JSON list of C-alpha atoms in Angstrom, two decimals:
[
{"chain": "A", "resi": 1, "resn": "MET", "atom": "CA", "xyz": [15.69, -5.08, -2.99]},
{"chain": "A", "resi": 2, "resn": "THR", "atom": "CA", "xyz": [13.87, -1.92, -4.08]},
{"chain": "A", "resi": 3, "resn": "ARG", "atom": "CA", "xyz": [15.12, 1.51, -3.07]},
{"chain": "A", "resi": 4, "resn": "ARG", "atom": "CA", "xyz": [12.04, 1.91, -0.88]},
{"chain": "A", "resi": 5, "resn": "GLY", "atom": "CA", "xyz": [12.69, -1.46, 0.72]},
{"chain": "A", "resi": 6, "resn": "ALA", "atom": "CA", "xyz": [16.34, -0.59, 1.35]},
{"chain": "A", "resi": 7, "resn": "ILE", "atom": "CA", "xyz": [15.39, 2.69, 3.06]},
{"chain": "A", "resi": 8, "resn": "GLY", "atom": "CA", "xyz": [12.78, 0.85, 5.14]},
{"chain": "A", "resi": 9, "resn": "ALA", "atom": "CA", "xyz": [15.36, -1.74, 6.20]},
{"chain": "A", "resi": 10, "resn": "ILE", "atom": "CA", "xyz": [17.78, 1.01, 7.23]},
{"chain": "A", "resi": 11, "resn": "THR", "atom": "CA", "xyz": [15.04, 2.75, 9.22]},
{"chain": "A", "resi": 12, "resn": "ALA", "atom": "CA", "xyz": [14.13, -0.50, 10.96]},
{"chain": "A", "resi": 13, "resn": "SER", "atom": "CA", "xyz": [17.79, -1.19, 11.76]},
{"chain": "A", "resi": 14, "resn": "LEU", "atom": "CA", "xyz": [18.15, 2.28, 13.26]},
{"chain": "A", "resi": 15, "resn": "GLY", "atom": "CA", "xyz": [15.11, 1.65, 15.48]},
{"chain": "A", "resi": 16, "resn": "VAL", "atom": "CA", "xyz": [16.66, -1.59, 16.74]},
{"chain": "A", "resi": 17, "resn": "LEU", "atom": "CA", "xyz": [19.94, 0.23, 17.39]},
{"chain": "A", "resi": 18, "resn": "LEU", "atom": "CA", "xyz": [18.23, 2.93, 19.44]},
{"chain": "A", "resi": 19, "resn": "ALA", "atom": "CA", "xyz": [16.29, 0.33, 21.41]},
{"chain": "A", "resi": 20, "resn": "GLY", "atom": "CA", "xyz": [19.48, -1.58, 22.09]},
{"chain": "A", "resi": 21, "resn": "CYS", "atom": "CA", "xyz": [21.23, 1.55, 23.29]},
{"chain": "A", "resi": 22, "resn": "SER", "atom": "CA", "xyz": [18.59, 2.47, 25.86]},
{"chain": "A", "resi": 23, "resn": "ALA", "atom": "CA", "xyz": [21.25, 2.42, 28.57]},
{"chain": "A", "resi": 24, "resn": "PHE", "atom": "CA", "xyz": [22.67, 5.61, 27.08]},
{"chain": "A", "resi": 25, "resn": "PHE", "atom": "CA", "xyz": [19.43, 7.55, 27.61]},
{"chain": "A", "resi": 26, "resn": "GLY", "atom": "CA", "xyz": [18.14, 9.00, 30.85]},
{"chain": "A", "resi": 27, "resn": "ASN", "atom": "CA", "xyz": [15.86, 11.77, 32.12]},
{"chain": "A", "resi": 28, "resn": "LYS", "atom": "CA", "xyz": [12.64, 10.01, 31.14]},
{"chain": "A", "resi": 29, "resn": "GLU", "atom": "CA", "xyz": [9.56, 12.21, 30.92]},
{"chain": "A", "resi": 30, "resn": "ARG", "atom": "CA", "xyz": [6.04, 11.05, 30.11]},
{"chain": "A", "resi": 31, "resn": "LEU", "atom": "CA", "xyz": [3.09, 13.00, 28.77]},
{"chain": "A", "resi": 32, "resn": "ARG", "atom": "CA", "xyz": [-0.43, 11.68, 28.21]},
{"chain": "A", "resi": 33, "resn": "TYR", "atom": "CA", "xyz": [-2.49, 13.72, 25.79]},
{"chain": "A", "resi": 34, "resn": "ARG", "atom": "CA", "xyz": [-5.61, 13.66, 23.64]},
{"chain": "A", "resi": 35, "resn": "ILE", "atom": "CA", "xyz": [-4.90, 14.44, 20.01]},
{"chain": "A", "resi": 36, "resn": "THR", "atom": "CA", "xyz": [-7.84, 15.49, 17.84]},
{"chain": "A", "resi": 37, "resn": "ILE", "atom": "CA", "xyz": [-7.36, 15.80, 14.08]},
{"chain": "A", "resi": 38, "resn": "THR", "atom": "CA", "xyz": [-9.88, 17.44, 11.78]},
{"chain": "A", "resi": 39, "resn": "CYS", "atom": "CA", "xyz": [-9.68, 17.00, 8.02]},
{"chain": "A", "resi": 40, "resn": "GLU", "atom": "CA", "xyz": [-11.75, 18.10, 5.10]},
{"chain": "A", "resi": 41, "resn": "THR", "atom": "CA", "xyz": [-12.50, 14.87, 3.23]},
{"chain": "A", "resi": 42, "resn": "PRO", "atom": "CA", "xyz": [-14.41, 13.97, 0.06]},
{"chain": "A", "resi": 43, "resn": "ASP", "atom": "CA", "xyz": [-17.42, 13.35, 2.38]},
{"chain": "A", "resi": 44, "resn": "GLY", "atom": "CA", "xyz": [-17.11, 16.63, 4.28]},
{"chain": "A", "resi": 45, "resn": "VAL", "atom": "CA", "xyz": [-15.28, 17.74, 7.41]},
{"chain": "A", "resi": 46, "resn": "THR", "atom": "CA", "xyz": [-14.51, 14.81, 9.72]},
{"chain": "A", "resi": 47, "resn": "SER", "atom": "CA", "xyz": [-12.59, 14.46, 12.99]},
{"chain": "A", "resi": 48, "resn": "GLY", "atom": "CA", "xyz": [-10.94, 11.67, 14.90]},
{"chain": "A", "resi": 49, "resn": "SER", "atom": "CA", "xyz": [-9.18, 11.59, 18.25]},
{"chain": "A", "resi": 50, "resn": "ALA", "atom": "CA", "xyz": [-7.15, 9.31, 20.49]},
{"chain": "A", "resi": 51, "resn": "VAL", "atom": "CA", "xyz": [-5.51, 9.39, 23.90]},
{"chain": "A", "resi": 52, "resn": "GLN", "atom": "CA", "xyz": [-1.85, 8.48, 23.58]},
{"chain": "A", "resi": 53, "resn": "GLU", "atom": "CA", "xyz": [1.24, 8.72, 25.75]},
{"chain": "A", "resi": 54, "resn": "ILE", "atom": "CA", "xyz": [4.70, 9.85, 24.77]},
{"chain": "A", "resi": 55, "resn": "MET", "atom": "CA", "xyz": [7.83, 8.95, 26.72]},
{"chain": "A", "resi": 56, "resn": "LEU", "atom": "CA", "xyz": [10.85, 11.03, 25.87]},
{"chain": "A", "resi": 57, "resn": "TYR", "atom": "CA", "xyz": [14.42, 10.11, 26.73]},
{"chain": "A", "resi": 58, "resn": "GLU", "atom": "CA", "xyz": [17.32, 12.50, 26.59]},
{"chain": "A", "resi": 59, "resn": "PRO", "atom": "CA", "xyz": [20.91, 11.31, 26.40]},
{"chain": "A", "resi": 60, "resn": "ILE", "atom": "CA", "xyz": [23.02, 11.16, 29.52]},
{"chain": "A", "resi": 61, "resn": "GLU", "atom": "CA", "xyz": [25.68, 13.83, 30.01]},
{"chain": "A", "resi": 62, "resn": "ALA", "atom": "CA", "xyz": [28.41, 11.73, 28.39]},
{"chain": "A", "resi": 63, "resn": "ILE", "atom": "CA", "xyz": [26.79, 11.85, 24.95]},
{"chain": "A", "resi": 64, "resn": "LYS", "atom": "CA", "xyz": [24.78, 15.10, 25.10]},
{"chain": "A", "resi": 65, "resn": "PRO", "atom": "CA", "xyz": [27.27, 16.94, 22.87]},
{"chain": "A", "resi": 66, "resn": "ILE", "atom": "CA", "xyz": [26.15, 14.84, 19.88]},
{"chain": "A", "resi": 67, "resn": "ASN", "atom": "CA", "xyz": [22.58, 16.00, 20.54]},
{"chain": "A", "resi": 68, "resn": "ILE", "atom": "CA", "xyz": [20.57, 12.80, 20.08]},
{"chain": "A", "resi": 69, "resn": "GLY", "atom": "CA", "xyz": [17.57, 11.48, 21.95]},
{"chain": "A", "resi": 70, "resn": "THR", "atom": "CA", "xyz": [14.61, 9.20, 21.32]},
{"chain": "A", "resi": 71, "resn": "THR", "atom": "CA", "xyz": [10.89, 9.03, 21.98]},
{"chain": "A", "resi": 72, "resn": "ASN", "atom": "CA", "xyz": [8.40, 6.23, 22.37]},
{"chain": "A", "resi": 73, "resn": "ILE", "atom": "CA", "xyz": [4.65, 6.53, 21.71]},
{"chain": "A", "resi": 74, "resn": "THR", "atom": "CA", "xyz": [2.10, 4.15, 23.23]},
{"chain": "A", "resi": 75, "resn": "GLY", "atom": "CA", "xyz": [-1.53, 3.81, 22.24]},
{"chain": "A", "resi": 76, "resn": "ASP", "atom": "CA", "xyz": [-3.42, 3.52, 18.97]},
{"chain": "A", "resi": 77, "resn": "ALA", "atom": "CA", "xyz": [-3.56, 5.62, 15.83]},
{"chain": "A", "resi": 78, "resn": "VAL", "atom": "CA", "xyz": [-6.21, 8.30, 15.35]},
{"chain": "A", "resi": 79, "resn": "VAL", "atom": "CA", "xyz": [-9.04, 6.78, 13.31]},
{"chain": "A", "resi": 80, "resn": "ILE", "atom": "CA", "xyz": [-10.91, 9.00, 10.84]},
{"chain": "A", "resi": 81, "resn": "ALA", "atom": "CA", "xyz": [-14.00, 7.38, 9.30]},
{"chain": "A", "resi": 82, "resn": "VAL", "atom": "CA", "xyz": [-15.04, 8.42, 5.80]},
{"chain": "A", "resi": 83, "resn": "GLY", "atom": "CA", "xyz": [-18.07, 6.51, 4.60]},
{"chain": "A", "resi": 84, "resn": "SER", "atom": "CA", "xyz": [-17.34, 2.82, 5.16]},
{"chain": "A", "resi": 85, "resn": "ARG", "atom": "CA", "xyz": [-13.55, 3.27, 5.03]},
{"chain": "A", "resi": 86, "resn": "HIS", "atom": "CA", "xyz": [-11.19, 4.16, 7.87]},
{"chain": "A", "resi": 87, "resn": "TYR", "atom": "CA", "xyz": [-8.08, 6.30, 7.62]},
{"chain": "A", "resi": 88, "resn": "PHE", "atom": "CA", "xyz": [-5.37, 6.13, 10.27]},
{"chain": "A", "resi": 89, "resn": "VAL", "atom": "CA", "xyz": [-3.04, 8.85, 11.50]},
{"chain": "A", "resi": 90, "resn": "GLY", "atom": "CA", "xyz": [-0.25, 6.62, 12.75]},
{"chain": "A", "resi": 91, "resn": "LEU", "atom": "CA", "xyz": [1.69, 6.86, 16.00]},
{"chain": "A", "resi": 92, "resn": "ASN", "atom": "CA", "xyz": [4.80, 8.05, 14.15]},
{"chain": "A", "resi": 93, "resn": "GLN", "atom": "CA", "xyz": [2.84, 10.89, 12.53]},
{"chain": "A", "resi": 94, "resn": "CYS", "atom": "CA", "xyz": [1.21, 11.81, 15.85]},
{"chain": "A", "resi": 95, "resn": "GLY", "atom": "CA", "xyz": [4.62, 11.86, 17.51]},
{"chain": "A", "resi": 96, "resn": "SER", "atom": "CA", "xyz": [5.92, 14.27, 14.88]},
{"chain": "A", "resi": 97, "resn": "ILE", "atom": "CA", "xyz": [2.91, 16.54, 15.37]},
{"chain": "A", "resi": 98, "resn": "LEU", "atom": "CA", "xyz": [3.37, 16.57, 19.15]},
{"chain": "A", "resi": 99, "resn": "ASP", "atom": "CA", "xyz": [7.07, 17.23, 18.78]},
{"chain": "A", "resi": 100, "resn": "ASP", "atom": "CA", "xyz": [6.33, 20.16, 16.47]},
{"chain": "A", "resi": 101, "resn": "ALA", "atom": "CA", "xyz": [3.74, 21.57, 18.88]},
{"chain": "A", "resi": 102, "resn": "ILE", "atom": "CA", "xyz": [6.22, 21.50, 21.75]},
{"chain": "A", "resi": 103, "resn": "ARG", "atom": "CA", "xyz": [9.13, 22.91, 19.76]},
{"chain": "A", "resi": 104, "resn": "ILE", "atom": "CA", "xyz": [7.34, 25.79, 18.03]},
{"chain": "A", "resi": 105, "resn": "GLY", "atom": "CA", "xyz": [5.69, 26.91, 21.27]},
{"chain": "A", "resi": 106, "resn": "ASP", "atom": "CA", "xyz": [2.16, 26.89, 19.85]},
{"chain": "A", "resi": 107, "resn": "VAL", "atom": "CA", "xyz": [0.81, 26.20, 23.32]},
{"chain": "A", "resi": 108, "resn": "HIS", "atom": "CA", "xyz": [-2.02, 27.75, 25.34]},
{"chain": "A", "resi": 109, "resn": "PRO", "atom": "CA", "xyz": [-1.47, 28.84, 28.05]},
{"chain": "A", "resi": 110, "resn": "PRO", "atom": "CA", "xyz": [2.09, 29.90, 27.11]},
{"chain": "A", "resi": 111, "resn": "LEU", "atom": "CA", "xyz": [4.86, 27.81, 28.61]},
{"chain": "A", "resi": 112, "resn": "ASN", "atom": "CA", "xyz": [7.29, 29.28, 31.07]},
{"chain": "A", "resi": 113, "resn": "GLU", "atom": "CA", "xyz": [10.86, 29.58, 29.85]},
{"chain": "A", "resi": 114, "resn": "SER", "atom": "CA", "xyz": [12.20, 26.06, 30.15]},
{"chain": "A", "resi": 115, "resn": "GLY", "atom": "CA", "xyz": [15.78, 27.05, 29.41]},
{"chain": "A", "resi": 116, "resn": "GLY", "atom": "CA", "xyz": [16.70, 23.46, 28.65]},
{"chain": "A", "resi": 117, "resn": "GLY", "atom": "CA", "xyz": [16.37, 20.41, 26.48]},
{"chain": "A", "resi": 118, "resn": "ASN", "atom": "CA", "xyz": [13.48, 18.40, 25.17]},
{"chain": "A", "resi": 119, "resn": "THR", "atom": "CA", "xyz": [12.68, 16.72, 28.46]},
{"chain": "A", "resi": 120, "resn": "GLN", "atom": "CA", "xyz": [12.41, 20.03, 30.30]},
{"chain": "A", "resi": 121, "resn": "ILE", "atom": "CA", "xyz": [10.19, 21.45, 27.56]},
{"chain": "A", "resi": 122, "resn": "LEU", "atom": "CA", "xyz": [7.95, 18.39, 27.75]},
{"chain": "A", "resi": 123, "resn": "HIS", "atom": "CA", "xyz": [7.83, 18.67, 31.53]},
{"chain": "A", "resi": 124, "resn": "SER", "atom": "CA", "xyz": [6.75, 22.32, 31.26]},
{"chain": "A", "resi": 125, "resn": "PHE", "atom": "CA", "xyz": [4.08, 21.35, 28.71]},
{"chain": "A", "resi": 126, "resn": "LYS", "atom": "CA", "xyz": [2.67, 18.85, 31.19]},
{"chain": "A", "resi": 127, "resn": "GLN", "atom": "CA", "xyz": [2.93, 21.08, 34.26]},
{"chain": "A", "resi": 128, "resn": "ALA", "atom": "CA", "xyz": [1.06, 23.87, 32.47]},
{"chain": "A", "resi": 129, "resn": "ASN", "atom": "CA", "xyz": [-1.73, 21.45, 31.51]},
{"chain": "A", "resi": 130, "resn": "ALA", "atom": "CA", "xyz": [-1.08, 22.91, 28.09]},
{"chain": "A", "resi": 131, "resn": "ARG", "atom": "CA", "xyz": [-3.26, 22.88, 25.01]},
{"chain": "A", "resi": 132, "resn": "SER", "atom": "CA", "xyz": [-1.79, 23.22, 21.55]},
{"chain": "A", "resi": 133, "resn": "ILE", "atom": "CA", "xyz": [-3.67, 24.20, 18.41]},
{"chain": "A", "resi": 134, "resn": "MET", "atom": "CA", "xyz": [-2.12, 23.91, 14.97]},
{"chain": "A", "resi": 135, "resn": "ASP", "atom": "CA", "xyz": [-3.98, 24.93, 11.84]},
{"chain": "A", "resi": 136, "resn": "GLY", "atom": "CA", "xyz": [-3.38, 23.42, 8.42]},
{"chain": "A", "resi": 137, "resn": "ASP", "atom": "CA", "xyz": [-1.70, 26.41, 6.79]},
{"chain": "A", "resi": 138, "resn": "ARG", "atom": "CA", "xyz": [0.89, 26.75, 9.50]},
{"chain": "A", "resi": 139, "resn": "TYR", "atom": "CA", "xyz": [1.42, 23.04, 9.91]},
{"chain": "A", "resi": 140, "resn": "THR", "atom": "CA", "xyz": [2.17, 22.39, 6.25]},
{"chain": "A", "resi": 141, "resn": "LYS", "atom": "CA", "xyz": [4.78, 25.16, 6.29]},
{"chain": "A", "resi": 142, "resn": "LEU", "atom": "CA", "xyz": [6.84, 23.54, 9.03]},
{"chain": "A", "resi": 143, "resn": "PRO", "atom": "CA", "xyz": [10.16, 22.28, 7.65]},
{"chain": "A", "resi": 144, "resn": "SER", "atom": "CA", "xyz": [10.61, 18.65, 6.70]},
{"chain": "A", "resi": 145, "resn": "ARG", "atom": "CA", "xyz": [7.05, 17.71, 7.60]},
{"chain": "A", "resi": 146, "resn": "SER", "atom": "CA", "xyz": [4.32, 16.15, 5.51]},
{"chain": "A", "resi": 147, "resn": "PHE", "atom": "CA", "xyz": [0.95, 14.91, 6.68]},
{"chain": "A", "resi": 148, "resn": "GLY", "atom": "CA", "xyz": [-0.04, 11.41, 5.71]},
{"chain": "A", "resi": 149, "resn": "LEU", "atom": "CA", "xyz": [-2.70, 8.84, 6.53]},
{"chain": "A", "resi": 150, "resn": "THR", "atom": "CA", "xyz": [-2.70, 5.11, 5.93]},
{"chain": "A", "resi": 151, "resn": "TYR", "atom": "CA", "xyz": [-5.71, 3.05, 4.87]},
{"chain": "A", "resi": 152, "resn": "PHE", "atom": "CA", "xyz": [-6.61, -0.36, 3.49]},
{"chain": "A", "resi": 153, "resn": "THR", "atom": "CA", "xyz": [-8.46, -0.96, 0.24]},
{"chain": "A", "resi": 154, "resn": "ASP", "atom": "CA", "xyz": [-9.63, -4.17, 1.93]},
{"chain": "A", "resi": 155, "resn": "GLU", "atom": "CA", "xyz": [-9.73, -3.89, 5.72]},
{"chain": "A", "resi": 156, "resn": "THR", "atom": "CA", "xyz": [-9.52, -7.66, 6.11]},
{"chain": "A", "resi": 157, "resn": "ASP", "atom": "CA", "xyz": [-6.21, -7.80, 4.20]},
{"chain": "A", "resi": 158, "resn": "TYR", "atom": "CA", "xyz": [-3.16, -6.21, 5.80]},
{"chain": "A", "resi": 159, "resn": "SER", "atom": "CA", "xyz": [-1.26, -6.27, 2.50]},
{"chain": "A", "resi": 160, "resn": "SER", "atom": "CA", "xyz": [-3.78, -3.85, 0.91]},
{"chain": "A", "resi": 161, "resn": "LEU", "atom": "CA", "xyz": [-2.32, -1.00, 3.00]},
{"chain": "A", "resi": 162, "resn": "LEU", "atom": "CA", "xyz": [-1.74, 2.29, 1.17]},
{"chain": "A", "resi": 163, "resn": "GLU", "atom": "CA", "xyz": [-0.60, 5.77, 2.14]},
{"chain": "A", "resi": 164, "resn": "LEU", "atom": "CA", "xyz": [-2.45, 8.98, 1.38]},
{"chain": "A", "resi": 165, "resn": "LYS", "atom": "CA", "xyz": [-0.51, 12.27, 1.49]},
{"chain": "A", "resi": 166, "resn": "VAL", "atom": "CA", "xyz": [-2.80, 15.12, 2.49]},
{"chain": "A", "resi": 167, "resn": "GLY", "atom": "CA", "xyz": [-1.96, 18.39, 0.76]},
{"chain": "A", "resi": 168, "resn": "ASN", "atom": "CA", "xyz": [0.08, 16.61, -1.90]},
{"chain": "A", "resi": 169, "resn": "GLY", "atom": "CA", "xyz": [-2.45, 15.99, -4.64]},
{"chain": "A", "resi": 170, "resn": "ALA", "atom": "CA", "xyz": [-4.89, 14.00, -2.47]},
{"chain": "A", "resi": 171, "resn": "GLU", "atom": "CA", "xyz": [-8.11, 15.19, -4.06]},
{"chain": "A", "resi": 172, "resn": "GLY", "atom": "CA", "xyz": [-10.72, 16.36, -1.57]},
{"chain": "A", "resi": 173, "resn": "TRP", "atom": "CA", "xyz": [-8.42, 16.17, 1.46]},
{"chain": "A", "resi": 174, "resn": "ILE", "atom": "CA", "xyz": [-7.18, 19.12, 3.53]},
{"chain": "A", "resi": 175, "resn": "LEU", "atom": "CA", "xyz": [-5.71, 19.04, 7.02]},
{"chain": "A", "resi": 176, "resn": "LYS", "atom": "CA", "xyz": [-7.80, 21.57, 8.95]},
{"chain": "A", "resi": 177, "resn": "THR", "atom": "CA", "xyz": [-6.69, 21.56, 12.60]},
{"chain": "A", "resi": 178, "resn": "VAL", "atom": "CA", "xyz": [-4.79, 19.51, 15.13]},
{"chain": "A", "resi": 179, "resn": "ILE", "atom": "CA", "xyz": [-5.56, 20.00, 18.83]},
{"chain": "A", "resi": 180, "resn": "ILE", "atom": "CA", "xyz": [-3.37, 18.48, 21.54]},
{"chain": "A", "resi": 181, "resn": "ALA", "atom": "CA", "xyz": [-4.49, 18.69, 25.17]},
{"chain": "A", "resi": 182, "resn": "VAL", "atom": "CA", "xyz": [-2.86, 17.23, 28.27]},
{"chain": "A", "resi": 183, "resn": "THR", "atom": "CA", "xyz": [-5.13, 14.64, 29.91]},
{"chain": "A", "resi": 184, "resn": "ASP", "atom": "CA", "xyz": [-5.19, 11.90, 32.53]},
{"chain": "A", "resi": 185, "resn": "GLU", "atom": "CA", "xyz": [-7.74, 9.84, 30.58]},
{"chain": "A", "resi": 186, "resn": "VAL", "atom": "CA", "xyz": [-6.98, 6.20, 29.82]},
{"chain": "A", "resi": 187, "resn": "ILE", "atom": "CA", "xyz": [-5.15, 5.42, 26.60]},
{"chain": "A", "resi": 188, "resn": "THR", "atom": "CA", "xyz": [-7.68, 4.63, 23.87]},
{"chain": "A", "resi": 189, "resn": "ARG", "atom": "CA", "xyz": [-7.68, 1.27, 22.10]},
{"chain": "A", "resi": 190, "resn": "GLN", "atom": "CA", "xyz": [-9.79, 1.68, 18.99]},
{"chain": "A", "resi": 191, "resn": "THR", "atom": "CA", "xyz": [-8.01, -0.06, 16.13]},
{"chain": "A", "resi": 192, "resn": "ILE", "atom": "CA", "xyz": [-9.09, -3.54, 17.23]},
{"chain": "A", "resi": 193, "resn": "ALA", "atom": "CA", "xyz": [-12.70, -2.64, 16.43]},
{"chain": "A", "resi": 194, "resn": "VAL", "atom": "CA", "xyz": [-11.68, -1.83, 12.85]},
{"chain": "A", "resi": 195, "resn": "LEU", "atom": "CA", "xyz": [-8.77, -4.22, 12.35]},
{"chain": "A", "resi": 196, "resn": "PRO", "atom": "CA", "xyz": [-9.36, -7.21, 14.68]},
{"chain": "A", "resi": 197, "resn": "TRP", "atom": "CA", "xyz": [-6.44, -9.11, 13.11]},
{"chain": "A", "resi": 198, "resn": "LEU", "atom": "CA", "xyz": [-3.84, -6.46, 13.95]},
{"chain": "A", "resi": 199, "resn": "ARG", "atom": "CA", "xyz": [-2.82, -7.82, 17.35]},
{"chain": "A", "resi": 200, "resn": "THR", "atom": "CA", "xyz": [-2.63, -11.48, 16.32]},
{"chain": "A", "resi": 201, "resn": "LEU", "atom": "CA", "xyz": [-0.82, -10.95, 13.02]},
{"chain": "A", "resi": 202, "resn": "THR", "atom": "CA", "xyz": [2.89, -11.68, 13.41]},
{"chain": "A", "resi": 203, "resn": "ARG", "atom": "CA", "xyz": [5.79, -9.84, 11.84]},
{"chain": "A", "resi": 204, "resn": "GLU", "atom": "CA", "xyz": [6.95, -13.13, 10.38]},
{"chain": "A", "resi": 205, "resn": "GLU", "atom": "CA", "xyz": [3.62, -13.54, 8.56]},
{"chain": "A", "resi": 206, "resn": "VAL", "atom": "CA", "xyz": [3.90, -10.02, 7.19]},
{"chain": "A", "resi": 207, "resn": "LYS", "atom": "CA", "xyz": [7.37, -10.71, 5.82]},
{"chain": "A", "resi": 208, "resn": "LYS", "atom": "CA", "xyz": [5.96, -13.65, 3.82]},
{"chain": "A", "resi": 209, "resn": "SER", "atom": "CA", "xyz": [3.56, -11.40, 1.95]},
{"chain": "A", "resi": 210, "resn": "PRO", "atom": "CA", "xyz": [4.22, -11.15, -1.82]},
{"chain": "A", "resi": 211, "resn": "LYS", "atom": "CA", "xyz": [3.75, -7.39, -1.42]},
{"chain": "A", "resi": 212, "resn": "TYR", "atom": "CA", "xyz": [6.19, -7.08, 1.48]},
{"chain": "A", "resi": 213, "resn": "ASP", "atom": "CA", "xyz": [8.75, -4.30, 1.56]},
{"chain": "A", "resi": 214, "resn": "GLY", "atom": "CA", "xyz": [10.75, -2.71, 4.36]},
{"chain": "A", "resi": 215, "resn": "TYR", "atom": "CA", "xyz": [7.97, -0.28, 5.18]},
{"chain": "A", "resi": 216, "resn": "MET", "atom": "CA", "xyz": [5.09, -2.69, 5.77]},
{"chain": "A", "resi": 217, "resn": "ASN", "atom": "CA", "xyz": [5.97, -3.74, 9.32]},
{"chain": "A", "resi": 218, "resn": "SER", "atom": "CA", "xyz": [6.69, -0.13, 10.24]},
{"chain": "A", "resi": 219, "resn": "TYR", "atom": "CA", "xyz": [3.33, 1.10, 8.92]},
{"chain": "A", "resi": 220, "resn": "LEU", "atom": "CA", "xyz": [1.43, -1.68, 10.70]},
{"chain": "A", "resi": 221, "resn": "ALA", "atom": "CA", "xyz": [3.29, -1.05, 13.95]},
{"chain": "A", "resi": 222, "resn": "SER", "atom": "CA", "xyz": [2.38, 2.64, 13.72]},
{"chain": "A", "resi": 223, "resn": "LEU", "atom": "CA", "xyz": [-1.32, 1.72, 13.91]},
{"chain": "A", "resi": 224, "resn": "SER", "atom": "CA", "xyz": [-0.94, 0.37, 17.46]},
{"chain": "A", "resi": 225, "resn": "ASP", "atom": "CA", "xyz": [1.85, -0.27, 19.92]},
{"chain": "A", "resi": 226, "resn": "GLN", "atom": "CA", "xyz": [0.19, -3.65, 20.45]},
{"chain": "A", "resi": 227, "resn": "PHE", "atom": "CA", "xyz": [0.83, -4.82, 16.88]},
{"chain": "A", "resi": 228, "resn": "ALA", "atom": "CA", "xyz": [1.90, -8.49, 16.82]},
{"chain": "A", "resi": 229, "resn": "THR", "atom": "CA", "xyz": [1.51, -8.91, 20.60]},
{"chain": "A", "resi": 230, "resn": "GLY", "atom": "CA", "xyz": [-1.37, -11.35, 20.47]},
{"chain": "A", "resi": 231, "resn": "ARG", "atom": "CA", "xyz": [0.77, -14.46, 20.07]}
]
């Protein structure tokens, strides 16, 4: 197994562990939001947006001292069209952006002092009908964050998936702005128009791919929470 595959397998195992330990998490809070991402691309400045929902769990009192929690994102990735190709800002990436927006307080109007944990901060974000704006310079300076998109060299072939790191030598690409606004709109379902096979493809089929590694299922699942639900 490659190093990349081993890391992917560990990540997948951790996700299963968290899902299996859901009984340890309480204080659920949901937030539906529209995320709009604008990038400078080789074809000019282009935007894409999606309505997603995040559900955040915080640990029950018994395990709060170890300071762990988990989130779950539903919806589809943000799709950015450049010429005839589509680039996807996955659910995992969108979740990181939202988490950053909440934590750094880049919210308009300003949040009231929440005085508490992640769930209370998220609740305040929702109650304030908040709007967060993050520009590229500030976003790339946040610790431990990188901005990446996934795309397919052949959009009929799931195994042609690649990752593009914006701001890390990706010629012609710059992350310009990210806007997050609380909404009650319906969750958007846009990937099926671009990747009609995504919901009927099974994880077992993916694992049989000659190009399979531990990341492939994770990347595909990040395009839509409905990945592999069509069978």
